[in-house]
XYZ file of C-alpha atoms in Angstrom:
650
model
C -29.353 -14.106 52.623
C -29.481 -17.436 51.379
C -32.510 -16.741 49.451
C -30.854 -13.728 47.891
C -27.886 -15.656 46.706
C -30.313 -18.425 45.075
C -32.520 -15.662 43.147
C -28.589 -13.963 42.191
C -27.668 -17.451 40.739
C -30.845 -17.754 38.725
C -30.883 -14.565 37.424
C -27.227 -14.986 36.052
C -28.669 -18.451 35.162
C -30.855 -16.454 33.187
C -29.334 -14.162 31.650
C -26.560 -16.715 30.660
C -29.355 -18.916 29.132
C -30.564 -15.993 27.250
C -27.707 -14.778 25.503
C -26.892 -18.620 25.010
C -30.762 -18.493 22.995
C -29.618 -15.179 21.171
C -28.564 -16.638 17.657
C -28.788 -13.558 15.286
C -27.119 -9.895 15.245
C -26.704 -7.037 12.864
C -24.662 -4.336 12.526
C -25.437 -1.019 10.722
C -23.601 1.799 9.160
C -23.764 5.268 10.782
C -25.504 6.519 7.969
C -27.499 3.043 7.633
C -26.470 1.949 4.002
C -24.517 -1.049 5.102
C -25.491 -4.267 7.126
C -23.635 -6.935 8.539
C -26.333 -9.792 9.265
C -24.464 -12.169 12.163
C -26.016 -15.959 12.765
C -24.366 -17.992 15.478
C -25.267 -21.613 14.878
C -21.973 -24.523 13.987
C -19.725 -21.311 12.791
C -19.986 -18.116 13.308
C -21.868 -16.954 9.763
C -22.055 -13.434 8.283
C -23.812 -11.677 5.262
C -23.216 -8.356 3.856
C -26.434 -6.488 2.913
C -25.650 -3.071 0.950
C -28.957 -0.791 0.551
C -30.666 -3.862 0.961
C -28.730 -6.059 -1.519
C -27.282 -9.202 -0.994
C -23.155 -9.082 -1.626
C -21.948 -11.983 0.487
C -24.204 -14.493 2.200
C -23.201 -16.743 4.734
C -19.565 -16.220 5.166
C -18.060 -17.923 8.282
C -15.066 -17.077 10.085
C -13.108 -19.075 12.502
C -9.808 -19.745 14.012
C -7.980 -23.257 14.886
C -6.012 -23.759 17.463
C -3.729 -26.698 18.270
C -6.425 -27.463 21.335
C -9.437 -26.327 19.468
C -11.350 -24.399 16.832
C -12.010 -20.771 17.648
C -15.605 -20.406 16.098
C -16.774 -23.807 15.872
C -20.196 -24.544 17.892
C -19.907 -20.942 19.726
C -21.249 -20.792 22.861
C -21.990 -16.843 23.314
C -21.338 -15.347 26.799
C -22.007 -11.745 26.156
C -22.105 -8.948 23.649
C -21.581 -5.208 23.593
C -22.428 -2.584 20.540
C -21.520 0.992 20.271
C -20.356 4.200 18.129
C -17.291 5.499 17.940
C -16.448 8.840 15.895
C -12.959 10.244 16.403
C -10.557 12.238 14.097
C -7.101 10.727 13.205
C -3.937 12.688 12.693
C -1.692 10.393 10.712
C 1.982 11.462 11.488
C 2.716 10.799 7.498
C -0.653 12.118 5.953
C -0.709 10.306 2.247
C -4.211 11.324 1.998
C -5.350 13.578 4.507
C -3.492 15.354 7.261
C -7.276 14.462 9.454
C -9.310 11.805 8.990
C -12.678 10.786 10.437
C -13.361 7.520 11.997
C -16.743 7.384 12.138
C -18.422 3.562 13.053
C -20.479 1.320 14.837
C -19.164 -2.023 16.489
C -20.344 -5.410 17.940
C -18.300 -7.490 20.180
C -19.192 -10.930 20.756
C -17.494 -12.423 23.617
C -17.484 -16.360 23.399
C -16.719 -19.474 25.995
C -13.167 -20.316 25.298
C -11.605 -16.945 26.087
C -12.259 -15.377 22.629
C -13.988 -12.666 21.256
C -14.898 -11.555 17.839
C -15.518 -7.534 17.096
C -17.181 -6.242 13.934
C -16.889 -2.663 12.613
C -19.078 -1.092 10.477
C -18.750 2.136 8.478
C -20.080 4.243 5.962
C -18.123 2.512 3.021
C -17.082 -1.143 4.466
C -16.965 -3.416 7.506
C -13.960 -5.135 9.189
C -13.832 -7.893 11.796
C -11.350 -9.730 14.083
C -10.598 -12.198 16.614
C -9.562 -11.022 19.895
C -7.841 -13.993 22.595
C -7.002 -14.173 25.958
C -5.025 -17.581 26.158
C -2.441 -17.934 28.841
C 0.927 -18.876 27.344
C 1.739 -19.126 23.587
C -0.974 -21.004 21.043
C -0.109 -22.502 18.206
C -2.692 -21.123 14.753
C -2.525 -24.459 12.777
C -5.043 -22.472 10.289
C -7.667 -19.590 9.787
C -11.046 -19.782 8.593
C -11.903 -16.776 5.730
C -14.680 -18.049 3.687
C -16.732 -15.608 1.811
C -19.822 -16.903 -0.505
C -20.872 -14.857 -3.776
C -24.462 -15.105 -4.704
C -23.804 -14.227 -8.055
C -20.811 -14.874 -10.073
C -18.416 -11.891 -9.513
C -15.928 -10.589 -11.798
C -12.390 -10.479 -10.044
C -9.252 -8.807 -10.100
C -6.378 -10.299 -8.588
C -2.624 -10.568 -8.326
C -2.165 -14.453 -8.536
C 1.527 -15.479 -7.819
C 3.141 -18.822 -8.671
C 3.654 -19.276 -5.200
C 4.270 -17.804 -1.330
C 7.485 -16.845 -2.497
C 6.680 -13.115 -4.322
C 7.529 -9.974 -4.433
C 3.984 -9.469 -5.379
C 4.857 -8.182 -8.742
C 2.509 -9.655 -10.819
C 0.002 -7.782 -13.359
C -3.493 -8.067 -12.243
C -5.459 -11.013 -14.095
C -9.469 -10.067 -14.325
C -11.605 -14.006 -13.982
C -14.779 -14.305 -13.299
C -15.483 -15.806 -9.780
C -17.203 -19.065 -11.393
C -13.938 -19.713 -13.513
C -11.216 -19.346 -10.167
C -11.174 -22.978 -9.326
C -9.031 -23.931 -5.870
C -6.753 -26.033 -7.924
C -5.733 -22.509 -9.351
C -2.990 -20.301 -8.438
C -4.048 -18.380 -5.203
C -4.461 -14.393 -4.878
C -2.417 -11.881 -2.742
C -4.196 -9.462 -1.130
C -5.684 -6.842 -1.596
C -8.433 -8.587 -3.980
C -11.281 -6.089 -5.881
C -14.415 -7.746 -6.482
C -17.132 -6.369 -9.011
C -20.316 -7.629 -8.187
C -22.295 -6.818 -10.930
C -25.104 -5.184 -8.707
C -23.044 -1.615 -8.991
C -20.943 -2.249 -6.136
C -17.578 -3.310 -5.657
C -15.649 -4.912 -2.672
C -12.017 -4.266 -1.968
C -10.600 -6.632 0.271
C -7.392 -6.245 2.630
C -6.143 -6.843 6.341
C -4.565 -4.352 8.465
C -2.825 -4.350 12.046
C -0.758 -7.263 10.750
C 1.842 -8.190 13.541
C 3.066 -11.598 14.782
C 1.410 -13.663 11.706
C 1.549 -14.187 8.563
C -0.263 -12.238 5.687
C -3.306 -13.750 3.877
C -3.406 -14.786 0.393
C -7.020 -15.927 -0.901
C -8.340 -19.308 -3.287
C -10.556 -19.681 -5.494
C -13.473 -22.102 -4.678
C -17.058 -22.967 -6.717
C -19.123 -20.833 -4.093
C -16.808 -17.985 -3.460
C -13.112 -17.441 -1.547
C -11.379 -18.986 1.418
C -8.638 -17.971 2.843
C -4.668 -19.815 2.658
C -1.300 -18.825 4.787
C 2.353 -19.681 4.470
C 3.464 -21.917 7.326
C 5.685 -21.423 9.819
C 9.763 -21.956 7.642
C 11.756 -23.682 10.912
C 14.767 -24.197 8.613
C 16.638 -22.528 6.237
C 19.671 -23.113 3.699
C 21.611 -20.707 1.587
C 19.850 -19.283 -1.829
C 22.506 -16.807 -2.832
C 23.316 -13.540 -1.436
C 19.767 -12.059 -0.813
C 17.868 -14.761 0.099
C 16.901 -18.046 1.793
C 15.293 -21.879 0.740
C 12.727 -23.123 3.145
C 13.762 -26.317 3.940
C 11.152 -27.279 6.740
C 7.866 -26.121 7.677
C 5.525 -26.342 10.597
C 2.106 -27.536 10.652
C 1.013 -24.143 11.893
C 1.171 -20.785 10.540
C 1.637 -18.837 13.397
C 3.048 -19.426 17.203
C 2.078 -16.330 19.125
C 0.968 -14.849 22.550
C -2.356 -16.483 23.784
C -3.219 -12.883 24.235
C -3.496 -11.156 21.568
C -5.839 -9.080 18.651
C -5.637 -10.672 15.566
C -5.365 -8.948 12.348
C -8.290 -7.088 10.655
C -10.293 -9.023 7.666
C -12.047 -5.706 6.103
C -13.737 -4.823 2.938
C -13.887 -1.447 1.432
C -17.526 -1.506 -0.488
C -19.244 1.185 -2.619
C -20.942 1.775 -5.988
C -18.754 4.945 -6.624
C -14.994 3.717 -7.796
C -13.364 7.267 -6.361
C -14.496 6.471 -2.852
C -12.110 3.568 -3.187
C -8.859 6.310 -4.141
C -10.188 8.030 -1.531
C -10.524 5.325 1.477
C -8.413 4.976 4.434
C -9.583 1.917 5.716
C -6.415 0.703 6.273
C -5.390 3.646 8.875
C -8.339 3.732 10.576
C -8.295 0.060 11.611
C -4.207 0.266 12.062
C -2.139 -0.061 15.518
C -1.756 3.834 16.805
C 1.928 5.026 16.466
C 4.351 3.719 18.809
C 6.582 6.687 18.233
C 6.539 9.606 20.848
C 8.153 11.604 18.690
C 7.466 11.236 14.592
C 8.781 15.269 13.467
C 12.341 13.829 12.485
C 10.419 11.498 9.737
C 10.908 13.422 6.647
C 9.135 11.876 3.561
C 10.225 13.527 -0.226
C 11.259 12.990 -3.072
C 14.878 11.088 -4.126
C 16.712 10.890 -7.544
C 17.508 6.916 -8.023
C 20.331 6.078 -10.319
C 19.550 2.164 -10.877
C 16.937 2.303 -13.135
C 18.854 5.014 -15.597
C 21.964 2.510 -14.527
C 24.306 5.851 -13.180
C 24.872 7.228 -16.435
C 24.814 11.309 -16.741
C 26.025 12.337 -19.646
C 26.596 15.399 -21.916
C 28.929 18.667 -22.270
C 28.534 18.798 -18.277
C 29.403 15.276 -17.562
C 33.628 15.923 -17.549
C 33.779 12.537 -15.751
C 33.428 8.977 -16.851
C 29.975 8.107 -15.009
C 28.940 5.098 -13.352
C 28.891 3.866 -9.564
C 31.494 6.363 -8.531
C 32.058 9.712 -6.272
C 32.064 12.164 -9.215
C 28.906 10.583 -10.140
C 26.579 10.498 -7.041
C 28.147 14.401 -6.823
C 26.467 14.775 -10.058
C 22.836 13.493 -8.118
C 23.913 15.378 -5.700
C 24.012 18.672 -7.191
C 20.922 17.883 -9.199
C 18.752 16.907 -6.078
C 20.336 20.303 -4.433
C 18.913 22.140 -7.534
C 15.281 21.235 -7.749
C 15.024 20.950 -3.802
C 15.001 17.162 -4.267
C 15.393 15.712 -0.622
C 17.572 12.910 -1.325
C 19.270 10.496 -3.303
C 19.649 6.933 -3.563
C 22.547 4.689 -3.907
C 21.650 1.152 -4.854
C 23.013 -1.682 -5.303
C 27.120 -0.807 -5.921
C 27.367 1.516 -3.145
C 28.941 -1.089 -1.050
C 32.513 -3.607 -1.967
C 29.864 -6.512 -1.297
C 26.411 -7.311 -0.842
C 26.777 -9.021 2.229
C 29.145 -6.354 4.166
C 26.814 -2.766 4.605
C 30.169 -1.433 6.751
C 32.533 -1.539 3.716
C 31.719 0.813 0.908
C 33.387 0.694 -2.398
C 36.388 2.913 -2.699
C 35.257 4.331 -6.052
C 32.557 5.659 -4.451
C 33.816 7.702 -0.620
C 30.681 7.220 1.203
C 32.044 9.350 3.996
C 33.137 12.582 1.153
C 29.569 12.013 -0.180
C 27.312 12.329 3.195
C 29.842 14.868 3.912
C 28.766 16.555 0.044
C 25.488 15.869 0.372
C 24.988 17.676 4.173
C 26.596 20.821 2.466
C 24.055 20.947 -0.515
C 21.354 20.079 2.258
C 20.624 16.058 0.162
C 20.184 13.007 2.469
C 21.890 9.575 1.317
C 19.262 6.626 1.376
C 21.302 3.426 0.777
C 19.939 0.113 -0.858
C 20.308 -3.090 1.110
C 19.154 -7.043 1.078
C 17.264 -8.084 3.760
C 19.403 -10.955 4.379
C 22.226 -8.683 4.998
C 20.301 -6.369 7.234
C 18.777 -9.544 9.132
C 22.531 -10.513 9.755
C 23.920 -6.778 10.815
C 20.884 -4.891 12.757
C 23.285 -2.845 14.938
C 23.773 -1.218 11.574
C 21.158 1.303 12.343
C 23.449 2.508 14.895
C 26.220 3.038 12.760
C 24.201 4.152 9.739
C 22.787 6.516 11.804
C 26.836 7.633 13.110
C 27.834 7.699 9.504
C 25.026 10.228 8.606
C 22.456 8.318 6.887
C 19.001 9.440 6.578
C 17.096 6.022 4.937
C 17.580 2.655 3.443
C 15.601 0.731 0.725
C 15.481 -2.923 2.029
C 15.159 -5.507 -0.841
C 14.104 -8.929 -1.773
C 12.143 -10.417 1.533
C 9.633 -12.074 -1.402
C 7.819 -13.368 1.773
C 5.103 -12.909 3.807
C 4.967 -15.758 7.137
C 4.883 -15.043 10.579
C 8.769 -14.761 10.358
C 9.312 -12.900 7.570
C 6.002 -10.971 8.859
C 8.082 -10.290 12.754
C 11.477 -9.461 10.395
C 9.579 -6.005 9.267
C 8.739 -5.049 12.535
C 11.623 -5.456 14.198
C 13.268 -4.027 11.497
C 11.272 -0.370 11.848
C 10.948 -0.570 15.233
C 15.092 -0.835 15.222
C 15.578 2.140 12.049
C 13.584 4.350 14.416
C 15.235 3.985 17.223
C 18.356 5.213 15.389
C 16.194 7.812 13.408
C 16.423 6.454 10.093
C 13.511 5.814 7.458
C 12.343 2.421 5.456
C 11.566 1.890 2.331
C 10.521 -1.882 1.810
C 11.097 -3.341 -2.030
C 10.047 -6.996 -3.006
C 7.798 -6.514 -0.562
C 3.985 -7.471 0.442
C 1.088 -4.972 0.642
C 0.971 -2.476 3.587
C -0.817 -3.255 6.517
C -0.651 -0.943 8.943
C 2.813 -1.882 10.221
C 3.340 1.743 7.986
C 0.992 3.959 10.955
C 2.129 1.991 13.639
C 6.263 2.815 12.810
C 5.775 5.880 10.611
C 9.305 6.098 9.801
C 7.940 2.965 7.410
C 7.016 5.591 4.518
C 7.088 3.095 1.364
C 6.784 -0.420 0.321
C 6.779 -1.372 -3.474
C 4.865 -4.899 -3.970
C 4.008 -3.624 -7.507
C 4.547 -4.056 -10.868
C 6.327 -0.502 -11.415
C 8.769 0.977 -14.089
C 11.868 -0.848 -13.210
C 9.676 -4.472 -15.255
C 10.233 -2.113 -18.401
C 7.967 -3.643 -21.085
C 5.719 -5.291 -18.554
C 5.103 -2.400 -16.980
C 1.854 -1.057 -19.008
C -1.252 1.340 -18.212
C -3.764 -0.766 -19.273
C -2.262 -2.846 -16.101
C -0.829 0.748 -13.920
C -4.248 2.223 -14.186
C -5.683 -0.162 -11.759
C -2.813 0.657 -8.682
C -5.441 3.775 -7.375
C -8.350 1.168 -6.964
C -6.295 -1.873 -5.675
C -2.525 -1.560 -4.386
C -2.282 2.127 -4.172
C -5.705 2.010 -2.417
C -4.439 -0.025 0.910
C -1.277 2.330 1.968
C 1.991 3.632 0.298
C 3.112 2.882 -3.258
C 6.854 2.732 -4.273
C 6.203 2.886 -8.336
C 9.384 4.809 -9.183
C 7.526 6.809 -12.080
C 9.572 9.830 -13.486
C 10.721 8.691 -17.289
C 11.246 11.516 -19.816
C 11.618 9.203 -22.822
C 8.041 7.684 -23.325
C 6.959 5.481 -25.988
C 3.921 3.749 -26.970
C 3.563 -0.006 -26.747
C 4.028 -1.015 -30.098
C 6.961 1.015 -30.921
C 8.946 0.386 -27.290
C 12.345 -0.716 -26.687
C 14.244 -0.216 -23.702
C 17.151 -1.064 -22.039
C 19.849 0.592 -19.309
C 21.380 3.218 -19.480
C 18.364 3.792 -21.709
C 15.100 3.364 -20.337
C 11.660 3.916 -21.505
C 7.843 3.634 -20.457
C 5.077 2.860 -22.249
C 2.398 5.639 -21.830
C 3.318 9.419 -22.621
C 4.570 11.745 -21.416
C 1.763 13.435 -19.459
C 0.687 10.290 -18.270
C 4.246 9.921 -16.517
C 3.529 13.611 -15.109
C 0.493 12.328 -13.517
C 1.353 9.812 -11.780
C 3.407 11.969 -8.835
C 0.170 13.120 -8.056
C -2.417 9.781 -8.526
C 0.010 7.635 -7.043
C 0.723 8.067 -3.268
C 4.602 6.894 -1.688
C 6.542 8.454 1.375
C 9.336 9.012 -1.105
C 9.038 9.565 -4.740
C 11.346 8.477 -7.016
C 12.599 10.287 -9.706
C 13.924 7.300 -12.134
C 15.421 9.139 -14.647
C 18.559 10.497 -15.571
C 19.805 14.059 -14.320
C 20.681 14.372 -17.959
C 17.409 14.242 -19.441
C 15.737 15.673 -16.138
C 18.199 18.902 -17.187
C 16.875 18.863 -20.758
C 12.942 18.947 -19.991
C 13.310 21.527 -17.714
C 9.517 22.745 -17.751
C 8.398 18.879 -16.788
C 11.151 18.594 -14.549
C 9.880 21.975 -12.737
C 6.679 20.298 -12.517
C 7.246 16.978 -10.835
C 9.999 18.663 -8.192
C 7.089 20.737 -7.032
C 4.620 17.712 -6.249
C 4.645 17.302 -2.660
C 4.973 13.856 -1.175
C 2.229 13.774 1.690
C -0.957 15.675 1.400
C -4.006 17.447 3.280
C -6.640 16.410 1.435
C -7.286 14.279 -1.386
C -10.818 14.306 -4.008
C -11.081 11.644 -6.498
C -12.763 13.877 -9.371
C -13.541 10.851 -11.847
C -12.222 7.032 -11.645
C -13.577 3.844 -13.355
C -11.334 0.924 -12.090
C -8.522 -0.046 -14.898
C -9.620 2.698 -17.064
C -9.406 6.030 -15.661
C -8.581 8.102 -12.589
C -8.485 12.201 -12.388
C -7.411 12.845 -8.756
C -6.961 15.719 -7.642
C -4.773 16.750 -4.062
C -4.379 19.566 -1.957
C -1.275 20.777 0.370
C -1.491 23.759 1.995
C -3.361 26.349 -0.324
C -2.526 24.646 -3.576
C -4.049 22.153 -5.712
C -2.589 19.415 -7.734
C -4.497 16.931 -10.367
C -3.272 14.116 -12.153
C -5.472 11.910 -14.518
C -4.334 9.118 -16.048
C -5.601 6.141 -18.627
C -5.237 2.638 -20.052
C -4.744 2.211 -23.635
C -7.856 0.751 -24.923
C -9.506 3.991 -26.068
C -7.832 5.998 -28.673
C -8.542 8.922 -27.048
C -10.881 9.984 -23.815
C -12.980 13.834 -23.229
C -13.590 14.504 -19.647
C -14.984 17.580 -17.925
C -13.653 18.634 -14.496
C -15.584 20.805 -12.504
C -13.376 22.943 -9.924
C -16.151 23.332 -7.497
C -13.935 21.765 -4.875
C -11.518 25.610 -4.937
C -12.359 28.178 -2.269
C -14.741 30.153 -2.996
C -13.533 33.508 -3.640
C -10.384 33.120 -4.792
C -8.922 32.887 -8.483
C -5.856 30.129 -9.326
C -3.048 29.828 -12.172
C -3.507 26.535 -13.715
C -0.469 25.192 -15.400
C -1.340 22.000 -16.910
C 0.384 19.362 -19.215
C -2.116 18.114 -21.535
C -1.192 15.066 -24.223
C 0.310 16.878 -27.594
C -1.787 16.375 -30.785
C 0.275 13.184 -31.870
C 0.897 11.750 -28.315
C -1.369 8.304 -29.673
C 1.953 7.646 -31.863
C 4.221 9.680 -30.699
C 3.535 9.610 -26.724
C 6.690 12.106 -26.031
C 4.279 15.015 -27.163
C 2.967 17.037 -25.203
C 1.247 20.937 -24.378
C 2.069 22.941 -21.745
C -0.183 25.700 -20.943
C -1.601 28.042 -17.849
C -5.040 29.391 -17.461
C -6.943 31.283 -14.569
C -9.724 29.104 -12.628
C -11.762 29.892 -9.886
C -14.533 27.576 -7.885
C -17.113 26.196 -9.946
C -15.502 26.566 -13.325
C -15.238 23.632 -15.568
C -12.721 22.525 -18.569
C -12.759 19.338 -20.754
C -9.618 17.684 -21.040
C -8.408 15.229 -23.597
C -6.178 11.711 -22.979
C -4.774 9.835 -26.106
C -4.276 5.988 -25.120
C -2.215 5.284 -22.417
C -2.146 9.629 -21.927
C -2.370 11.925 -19.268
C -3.124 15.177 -17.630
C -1.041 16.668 -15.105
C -2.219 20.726 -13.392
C -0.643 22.616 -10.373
C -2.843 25.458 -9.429
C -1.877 28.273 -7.112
């Protein structure tokens, strides 16, 4: 017996000694175009190998503790690989109603109760730490370091600060040239590596810390985090001032799986439209029950500042009942599912249970019930922070969503503030739609009543919201989870010539272009931005855009080149939609799309909004015409600067 126990001992002895010897792993696609090359020596190094090619070499990833660094001198205990395929039913399909999840995976558990797990797919790899502390630890920092071996051409959203709403237009620097004295990057980050491929870079299954932003440094990136805000003073009425910070950027369970570091790769920009990396490494829903979620469209009346007008308008307009009746009955109209009331709904931005008398809340959910329109109303975050047993009485009163506004932040705090915010709307049935807000990150599958965030520069920045910077969103923002744009203008004007101000707004880019982007762009809700008026006067356009659906069974990237063109094209049900759009840096663009993607067999009507003949000075021109198409036809379409192509075939 005692002999047995001795040779037991040695052979765990042994084995122990030789995964402690084992100092190299790799990690391979399922369909073997992508390797993950793992050396364990002082860090925990990794390089990404694509068909062979160097993109990243020796990238190191760790994570410090108060007590100790995560990472640093690993002493390997064990490892595991495997292959998981399974198919995903997302209970708010932006893309697809299924998707595949298709990958191979190495876990790596260390001495010092961690682990680190690596996923590997057909278009990118992911990784995270996984702990199993007792008690709460204290993150004092996180170790994301990524070396190029070339110098990489970069496209980022650089902020002055943590504080953002992440609304800044994409600058384009070469990697050599982003120097860590330099403003730092939010996430997500494209990366053209000049060897055909390109690298999208995001996090997902973000809960309990704070989101990652990204520096600049002479060999490649590194990661940075807000810290931990312990106080706070007043900053007006919808925000905040940090007035003292931790040394740590996170205080969490001991126990725990860390957020996803992943990177979307390929050589062809549509597979990046078309990824869903972010859902397939996302938190499955914690919702039992997700049929009452009801994404759709809304008409907004901020950005055209409440202001119908016209031999139909017997009222004066503005933020009043006979006004949002107006909405009302225009939503009812076009099957619009709701409306939004923003900022004016209520006697004060700090009191959400006191509406202003001009407006009759109660008559208008009331109104709204009868012409089958749900009320969405606009909020701070502040307020909503102060009052969450609103959701209860929002949810009494009759109210389907609310837009929550100006968080600007992204620590653990502000991180924990969405969550519990979702988790507390669904409990009481409502819907969120997050504005000055960071990038999605899986929070959006894990609560599906979360069906929007905005964190872009969209159409309410006016002149600063351009194509040449918009045409980017499908390869970058729109290409990590839901987009809240608010697209929908029907007076369009190109740069040179634009001027625009409430009650009359504008976009630069014409007026196909604006059709286009209800069905490139992807958002629980959809706004409508415009005025009923001028919805009511382009009634063929207006026809159009109510019939884009706002989730989706299957979406095919038909031609893309990041920041200057994407044709997309989407399918619900048996019909087809396609919107292509472009930046303004070509006078015009010819592009053939094949329809070999229709069932075979059957023959469609194509109605399609094509860029008039003087839309490159005059972008409110445009041509709409209807043609039969069946599988495997082809037509060549033609885009002015900053034009468009919109089609609904059925």
């Amino acid at each position: 017996m005692k002999a047995f126990k001795l040779f037991t001992f040695l052979l765990i002895l042994f084995v122990s000694d030789a995964y402690s010897q084992q100092k190299k792993f790799e990690v391979i696609s399922p369909d073997g175009s992508i390797k993950i090359a793992i050396t364990l020596s002082d860090k925990i190094y990794y390089s990404l190998l694509v068909e062979n090619k160097v993109l990243m070499s020796d990238g190191f990833l760790g994570l410090n503790l108060r007590n100790k660094v995560l990472g640093a001198n690993p002493k390997l205990l064990s490892s595991k690989t495997g292959h998981i395929t399974e198919i995903i039913k997302p209970a708010v399909p932006l893309k697809f109603s299924s998707v595949s999840n298709d990958y191979n995976y190495l876990m790596l558990n260390f001495k010092g109760s961690y682990s680190v797990e690596f996923r590997v797919f057909n278009d990118g790899i992911a990784y995270r730490f996984i702990t199993s502390e007792k008690g709460d630890i204290e993150v004092i920092n996180e170790d994301f370091a990524i070396n190029f071996p070339d110098n990489y051409l970069l496209h980022l959203q650089q902020p002055d600060g943590f504080k953002t709403s992440s609304e800044e237009a994409y600058t384009h620097i070469e990697s050599k040239d982003w120097k860590a004295a330099d403003k730092m990057s939010t996430l997500p980050v494209l990366i053209e590596t000049k060897k055909q491929y390109k690298m999208l870079i995001s996090e997902s299954d973000l809960s309990d810390y704070p989101g990652m932003f990204l520096k600049g440094t002479s060999a490649g990136v590194v990661a940075t985090f807000p810290k931990v805000p312990l106080e706070f003073g007043p900053d007006g009425d919808r925000s905040l001032k940090i007035l003292k910070e931790a040394d740590y950027i996170a205080k969490t369970k001991g126990t725990r799986n860390f957020p996803w570091r992943y990177f979307v790769i390929t050589k062809d920009d549509r597979q990046l439209i078309e990824n869903t990396m972010t859902l397939k490494l996302a938190p499955k829903s914690e919702l039992k029950d997700a049929a009452w979620i009801k994404p759709g469209q809304a008409s907004w009346e901020w950005w055209n500042d409440a202001s119908p007008y016209g031999p139909d308008v017997n009222f004066v307009s503005g933020y009043n009942l006979d006004t949002y009746k107006y909405y009302i009955d225009f939503a009812s109209k076009f099957g619009i599912r709701y409306i939004i009331m923003d900022e004016g709904w209520a006697m004060s931005t700090t009191d959400p249970y006191t509406p202003n008398p001009k407006v009759d809340l109660k008559e208008l959910i009331r109104y709204g019930k009868e012409k089958k329109v749900g009320i969405v109303l606009w909020l701070t975050w502040l307020t909503v922070d102060r009052n969450m047993e609103l959701f209860k009485t929002f949810n009494e009163w009759g109210i389907a969503g609310v837009k929550i506004d100006f968080m600007d932040r992204s620590d653990q705090v502000m991180v924990n503030y969405y969550e519990n915010v979702i988790k507390e709307a669904a409990k009481h049935q409502l819907f969120v739609d997050f504005h000055g807000a960071f990038k999605p990150s899986g929070l959006e599958y894990k609560y599906p009543n979360l069906i929007s965030y905005e964190g872009v520069r969209g159409m309410e920045r006016m002149n600063e919201c351009t194509p040449d910077n918009s045409v980017y969103y499908p390869f970058i923002r729109n290409a990590v989870g839901p987009m809240d744009y608010t697209p929908g203008a029907m007076l369009s004007m190109q740069p040179e010539v634009y001027i625009s101000e409430r009650p009359n707004s504008a976009s630069i880019g014409t007026r196909a272009y604006q059709l286009a982007l209800y069905v490139v762009f992807e958002s629980g809700i959809q706004m409508l931005a415009d005025n009923p008026t001028l919805y009511y006067r382009n009634l063929d356009c207006t026809e159009f855009i109510t019939s884009v659906p706002t989730t989706w069974d299957e979406t095919k990237a038909l031609s893309a080149k990041a920041g200057e063109l994407a044709v997309v094209a989407k399918r619900k049900g048996d019909k087809w939609f396609i919107g292509a759009i472009t930046n303004g840096k070509e006078t015009e663009r010819n592009l053939t799309i094949n329809f070999d993607f229709l069932a075979k067999g059957k023959t469609y009507t194509m109605t399609y909004f094509e860029d008039g003949i003087n839309a490159g000075r005059q972008a409110m021109d445009y041509r709409k015409k209807t043609r039969q198409i069946k599988k495997g036809d082809t037509i060549t379409i033609k885009m002015v600067r900053n034009g468009g192509w919109a089609a609904k075939l059925e």
